[in-house]
mmCIF file of C-alpha atoms in Angstrom:
data_model
loop_
_atom_site.group_PDB
_atom_site.id
_atom_site.type_symbol
_atom_site.label_atom_id
_atom_site.label_comp_id
_atom_site.label_asym_id
_atom_site.label_seq_id
_atom_site.Cartn_x
_atom_site.Cartn_y
_atom_site.Cartn_z
ATOM 1 C CA MET A 1 95.639 100.187 93.063
ATOM 2 C CA LEU A 2 96.404 99.680 94.749
ATOM 3 C CA LEU A 3 94.974 97.617 97.600
ATOM 4 C CA MET A 4 97.283 94.715 96.914
ATOM 5 C CA GLY A 5 97.169 93.639 100.296
ATOM 6 C CA THR A 6 93.849 91.516 99.819
ATOM 7 C CA ASP A 7 93.489 88.206 98.636
ATOM 8 C CA SER A 8 91.312 89.306 95.800
ATOM 9 C CA VAL A 9 91.622 92.814 94.522
ATOM 10 C CA SER A 10 88.311 92.963 92.844
ATOM 11 C CA SER A 11 84.986 93.639 94.589
ATOM 12 C CA LYS A 12 82.103 95.103 92.737
ATOM 13 C CA TYR A 13 79.968 92.068 91.507
ATOM 14 C CA THR A 14 77.777 91.861 88.480
ATOM 15 C CA LEU A 15 75.726 88.891 87.784
ATOM 16 C CA PHE A 16 75.760 87.277 84.484
ATOM 17 C CA ARG A 17 78.495 89.662 83.137
ATOM 18 C CA LYS A 18 81.948 88.860 81.320
ATOM 19 C CA CYS A 19 85.032 90.719 82.001
ATOM 20 C CA PRO A 20 85.746 93.231 79.091
ATOM 21 C CA THR A 21 88.758 91.995 76.816
ATOM 22 C CA ASP A 22 88.962 94.774 74.216
ATOM 23 C CA PHE A 23 91.076 97.225 76.456
ATOM 24 C CA THR A 24 94.911 97.749 76.387
ATOM 25 C CA THR A 25 97.156 97.995 79.415
ATOM 26 C CA GLN A 26 100.409 100.119 79.513
ATOM 27 C CA ALA A 27 102.738 98.964 76.873
ATOM 28 C CA SER A 28 105.653 98.885 78.970
ATOM 29 C CA LEU A 29 106.224 99.738 82.649
ATOM 30 C CA ASP A 30 109.364 100.964 84.303
ATOM 31 C CA LEU A 31 109.087 99.547 87.786
ATOM 32 C CA SER A 32 111.664 102.138 89.295
ATOM 33 C CA GLN A 33 109.542 105.053 88.007
ATOM 34 C CA TYR A 34 106.448 103.636 89.093
ATOM 35 C CA ALA A 35 107.702 103.022 92.686
ATOM 36 C CA GLY A 36 106.968 105.407 95.652
ATOM 37 C CA ARG A 37 103.863 106.975 97.077
ATOM 38 C CA TRP A 38 100.535 107.305 94.946
ATOM 39 C CA TYR A 39 97.273 108.864 96.390
ATOM 40 C CA GLU A 40 93.874 107.264 95.697
ATOM 41 C CA PHE A 41 92.116 110.133 94.156
ATOM 42 C CA GLY A 42 89.241 108.009 93.007
ATOM 43 C CA ARG A 43 87.861 104.516 93.389
ATOM 44 C CA ASP A 44 84.934 102.327 92.912
ATOM 45 C CA ALA A 45 82.294 103.043 95.440
ATOM 46 C CA LEU A 46 81.494 99.544 96.142
ATOM 47 C CA THR A 47 85.148 98.406 97.143
ATOM 48 C CA PRO A 48 84.421 96.525 100.434
ATOM 49 C CA PHE A 49 87.738 96.689 102.048
ATOM 50 C CA GLU A 50 87.911 100.508 101.633
ATOM 51 C CA PHE A 51 84.379 101.258 102.849
ATOM 52 C CA GLY A 52 84.617 104.527 104.786
ATOM 53 C CA GLY A 53 88.391 104.959 103.909
ATOM 54 C CA ASP A 54 89.758 108.474 103.290
ATOM 55 C CA CYS A 55 93.547 109.690 103.018
ATOM 56 C CA VAL A 56 94.188 106.590 101.130
ATOM 57 C CA THR A 57 97.866 105.966 99.881
ATOM 58 C CA ALA A 58 99.700 103.204 98.229
ATOM 59 C CA THR A 59 103.409 103.023 98.406
ATOM 60 C CA TYR A 60 105.198 100.654 96.166
ATOM 61 C CA GLY A 61 109.006 99.410 96.441
ATOM 62 C CA SER A 62 111.214 96.561 95.887
ATOM 63 C CA LEU A 63 110.476 93.335 97.879
ATOM 64 C CA ALA A 64 113.528 91.935 99.763
ATOM 65 C CA ASN A 65 113.940 88.291 99.044
ATOM 66 C CA GLY A 66 111.107 88.222 96.476
ATOM 67 C CA GLY A 67 111.301 87.317 92.780
ATOM 68 C CA THR A 68 113.173 89.229 90.353
ATOM 69 C CA ASN A 69 110.425 91.537 89.706
ATOM 70 C CA ASP A 70 108.273 91.308 92.822
ATOM 71 C CA ILE A 71 106.982 94.558 94.348
ATOM 72 C CA SER A 72 106.169 95.478 97.785
ATOM 73 C CA VAL A 73 103.286 97.610 98.629
ATOM 74 C CA ALA A 74 101.994 99.317 101.839
ATOM 75 C CA ASN A 75 98.390 100.650 101.507
ATOM 76 C CA ARG A 76 97.044 103.038 104.200
ATOM 77 C CA GLN A 77 93.786 104.626 105.036
ATOM 78 C CA PHE A 78 91.773 106.507 107.629
ATOM 79 C CA LEU A 79 88.534 104.942 108.640
ATOM 80 C CA TRP A 80 86.051 107.606 109.612
ATOM 81 C CA PHE A 81 83.564 105.220 111.388
ATOM 82 C CA ILE A 82 86.199 103.969 113.989
ATOM 83 C CA LEU A 83 87.342 106.762 116.296
ATOM 84 C CA TYR A 84 87.852 108.853 113.159
ATOM 85 C CA PRO A 85 90.488 110.459 112.537
ATOM 86 C CA PHE A 86 92.258 108.489 114.907
ATOM 87 C CA THR A 87 92.177 105.222 113.342
ATOM 88 C CA SER A 88 94.217 104.109 110.449
ATOM 89 C CA ARG A 89 94.488 100.766 108.650
ATOM 90 C CA ASP A 90 97.803 99.747 107.320
ATOM 91 C CA VAL A 91 97.889 96.712 104.873
ATOM 92 C CA ARG A 92 101.006 95.348 103.191
ATOM 93 C CA GLY A 93 101.373 92.928 100.462
ATOM 94 C CA ALA A 94 103.217 91.988 97.229
ATOM 95 C CA SER A 95 102.861 92.154 93.582
ATOM 96 C CA ARG A 96 104.233 89.923 90.891
ATOM 97 C CA PRO A 97 104.122 91.004 87.068
ATOM 98 C CA THR A 98 102.421 88.029 85.195
ATOM 99 C CA GLU A 99 104.849 88.225 82.205
ATOM 100 C CA THR A 100 108.507 87.643 82.525
ATOM 101 C CA ALA A 101 109.487 90.944 81.079
ATOM 102 C CA GLU A 102 110.272 93.447 83.757
ATOM 103 C CA SER A 103 108.096 95.996 81.560
ATOM 104 C CA SER A 104 104.759 94.244 82.423
ATOM 105 C CA SER A 105 101.917 96.281 83.411
ATOM 106 C CA ARG A 106 99.784 93.410 84.480
ATOM 107 C CA ALA A 107 100.300 91.860 87.937
ATOM 108 C CA SER A 108 98.954 89.525 90.400
ATOM 109 C CA ALA A 109 98.618 91.097 93.973
ATOM 110 C CA ALA A 110 97.938 89.196 97.306
ATOM 111 C CA ASP A 111 98.836 88.838 100.911
ATOM 112 C CA ASP A 112 100.288 85.280 100.394
ATOM 113 C CA GLN A 113 99.150 83.927 97.097
ATOM 114 C CA PHE A 114 99.347 85.326 93.684
ATOM 115 C CA THR A 115 96.529 84.894 91.452
ATOM 116 C CA ASP A 116 95.980 83.937 87.723
ATOM 117 C CA PRO A 117 94.615 85.787 85.714
ATOM 118 C CA PRO A 118 96.127 89.105 86.955
ATOM 119 C CA ASN A 119 94.068 91.361 89.208
ATOM 120 C CA TYR A 120 96.034 94.436 88.913
ATOM 121 C CA GLN A 121 96.194 95.966 85.345
ATOM 122 C CA ILE A 122 97.795 99.444 84.738
ATOM 123 C CA LEU A 123 95.578 100.929 81.911
ATOM 124 C CA GLU A 124 97.954 104.003 81.693
ATOM 125 C CA THR A 125 100.406 105.886 83.505
ATOM 126 C CA ASP A 126 102.706 108.908 82.992
ATOM 127 C CA TYR A 127 104.559 108.141 86.342
ATOM 128 C CA THR A 128 104.770 111.690 87.448
ATOM 129 C CA SER A 129 100.918 112.582 87.753
ATOM 130 C CA TYR A 130 98.543 109.670 87.338
ATOM 131 C CA SER A 131 97.914 105.885 87.101
ATOM 132 C CA LEU A 132 94.759 104.292 86.090
ATOM 133 C CA VAL A 133 94.336 100.707 87.428
ATOM 134 C CA TYR A 134 91.639 98.254 86.490
ATOM 135 C CA SER A 135 90.733 94.837 87.913
ATOM 136 C CA CYS A 136 88.035 92.419 86.772
ATOM 137 C CA VAL A 137 87.800 88.887 87.877
ATOM 138 C CA GLU A 138 85.187 86.338 86.637
ATOM 139 C CA ASN A 139 83.680 83.347 88.101
ATOM 140 C CA TRP A 140 80.518 81.107 87.072
ATOM 141 C CA ALA A 141 78.020 83.705 88.188
ATOM 142 C CA GLY A 142 79.369 87.022 86.820
ATOM 143 C CA ALA A 143 82.197 89.463 87.066
ATOM 144 C CA SER A 144 83.863 91.557 89.980
ATOM 145 C CA GLU A 145 85.498 94.665 89.110
ATOM 146 C CA ASP A 146 87.214 97.655 90.363
ATOM 147 C CA MET A 147 88.911 100.833 89.169
ATOM 148 C CA TRP A 148 91.531 103.095 90.798
ATOM 149 C CA TYR A 149 92.482 106.598 89.857
ATOM 150 C CA LEU A 150 96.057 107.240 91.506
ATOM 151 C CA THR A 151 97.962 110.482 91.678
ATOM 152 C CA ARG A 152 101.230 111.627 92.563
ATOM 153 C CA GLU A 153 99.939 114.616 94.553
ATOM 154 C CA PRO A 154 96.895 114.590 97.003
ATOM 155 C CA SER A 155 94.994 116.901 94.785
ATOM 156 C CA ILE A 156 94.684 117.432 91.099
ATOM 157 C CA SER A 157 92.923 120.001 88.788
ATOM 158 C CA ASP A 158 89.767 119.798 87.532
ATOM 159 C CA ASP A 159 91.052 119.444 83.942
ATOM 160 C CA LEU A 160 93.162 116.419 84.815
ATOM 161 C CA LYS A 161 90.450 114.810 86.652
ATOM 162 C CA GLN A 162 88.201 115.109 83.555
ATOM 163 C CA THR A 163 91.028 113.735 81.294
ATOM 164 C CA LEU A 164 91.213 110.664 83.616
ATOM 165 C CA ILE A 165 87.461 110.128 83.418
ATOM 166 C CA ASP A 166 87.510 110.357 79.790
ATOM 167 C CA LYS A 167 90.594 107.685 79.438
ATOM 168 C CA VAL A 168 88.633 105.318 81.692
ATOM 169 C CA ASP A 169 85.565 105.800 79.628
ATOM 170 C CA ALA A 170 87.416 105.347 76.228
ATOM 171 C CA GLN A 171 89.218 102.139 77.589
ATOM 172 C CA ILE A 172 86.429 100.630 79.639
ATOM 173 C CA PRO A 173 83.136 101.824 77.972
ATOM 174 C CA SER A 174 80.992 99.424 79.906
ATOM 175 C CA TYR A 175 82.490 100.824 83.293
ATOM 176 C CA ASN A 176 80.080 103.679 84.484
ATOM 177 C CA THR A 177 82.462 106.136 85.962
ATOM 178 C CA ARG A 178 79.625 108.675 86.717
ATOM 179 C CA TRP A 179 77.602 106.190 88.890
ATOM 180 C CA SER A 180 80.301 103.832 90.011
ATOM 181 C CA THR A 181 83.323 106.212 91.220
ATOM 182 C CA ILE A 182 83.711 107.978 94.564
ATOM 183 C CA TRP A 183 86.478 110.844 95.164
ATOM 184 C CA PRO A 184 87.543 110.131 98.788
ATOM 185 C CA ARG A 185 89.007 113.028 100.937
ATOM 186 C CA GLN A 186 92.697 113.818 100.255
ATOM 187 C CA GLY A 187 94.927 116.730 101.006
ATOM 188 C CA ASP A 188 95.332 119.363 103.674
ATOM 189 C CA SER A 189 93.073 117.509 106.119
ATOM 190 C CA CYS A 190 94.951 114.358 105.815
ATOM 191 C CA ASN A 191 98.035 113.883 107.934
ATOM 192 C CA TYR A 192 100.145 111.502 105.891
ATOM 193 C CA ASP A 193 103.277 111.914 108.032
ATOM 194 C CA ASN A 194 102.219 110.861 111.395
ATOM 195 C CA ALA A 195 103.371 107.561 113.028
ATOM 196 C CA GLY A 196 100.255 105.700 111.711
ATOM 197 C CA TRP A 197 101.043 106.690 108.075
#
């Protein structure tokens, strides 16, 4: 996603594994169309900075005083284990495309320091209904990866959900969607418009 307001977007760690390289990202990206609110329909179950989080949103926009293509991001979630549903977490950060072209779909995201290689890769988006975002970062011991299913609406049809799962399976076959993904609460039980959101 999404949660660009962290020093490292990736989280689920697998020992002695390399990040996949045989996948493609969105051929071109129109940042003006990508801007706005996205709802986190699905995410990796082991994303530590989102444990217990529901009603998660990410809102992208232009970054004042940033670089030419810098993007602002505000991530919000309700935390069920802290006075739920009265506690929300609001994290703000920035993203910078790693290529100079405005159409880059690979970006580095951080609170205060951008990373290389990119930790936010848009596999595919149609701008109006979904965006599939993948992150994988390696070090000497293994790889840390995440996947986010973002949607423009708080709820989607079962057909679209299956389509998105199929797209991830085709792009990143080593990522086990069935066992690695959770589908957090969204929709009518979330209050997206109160002061904490």
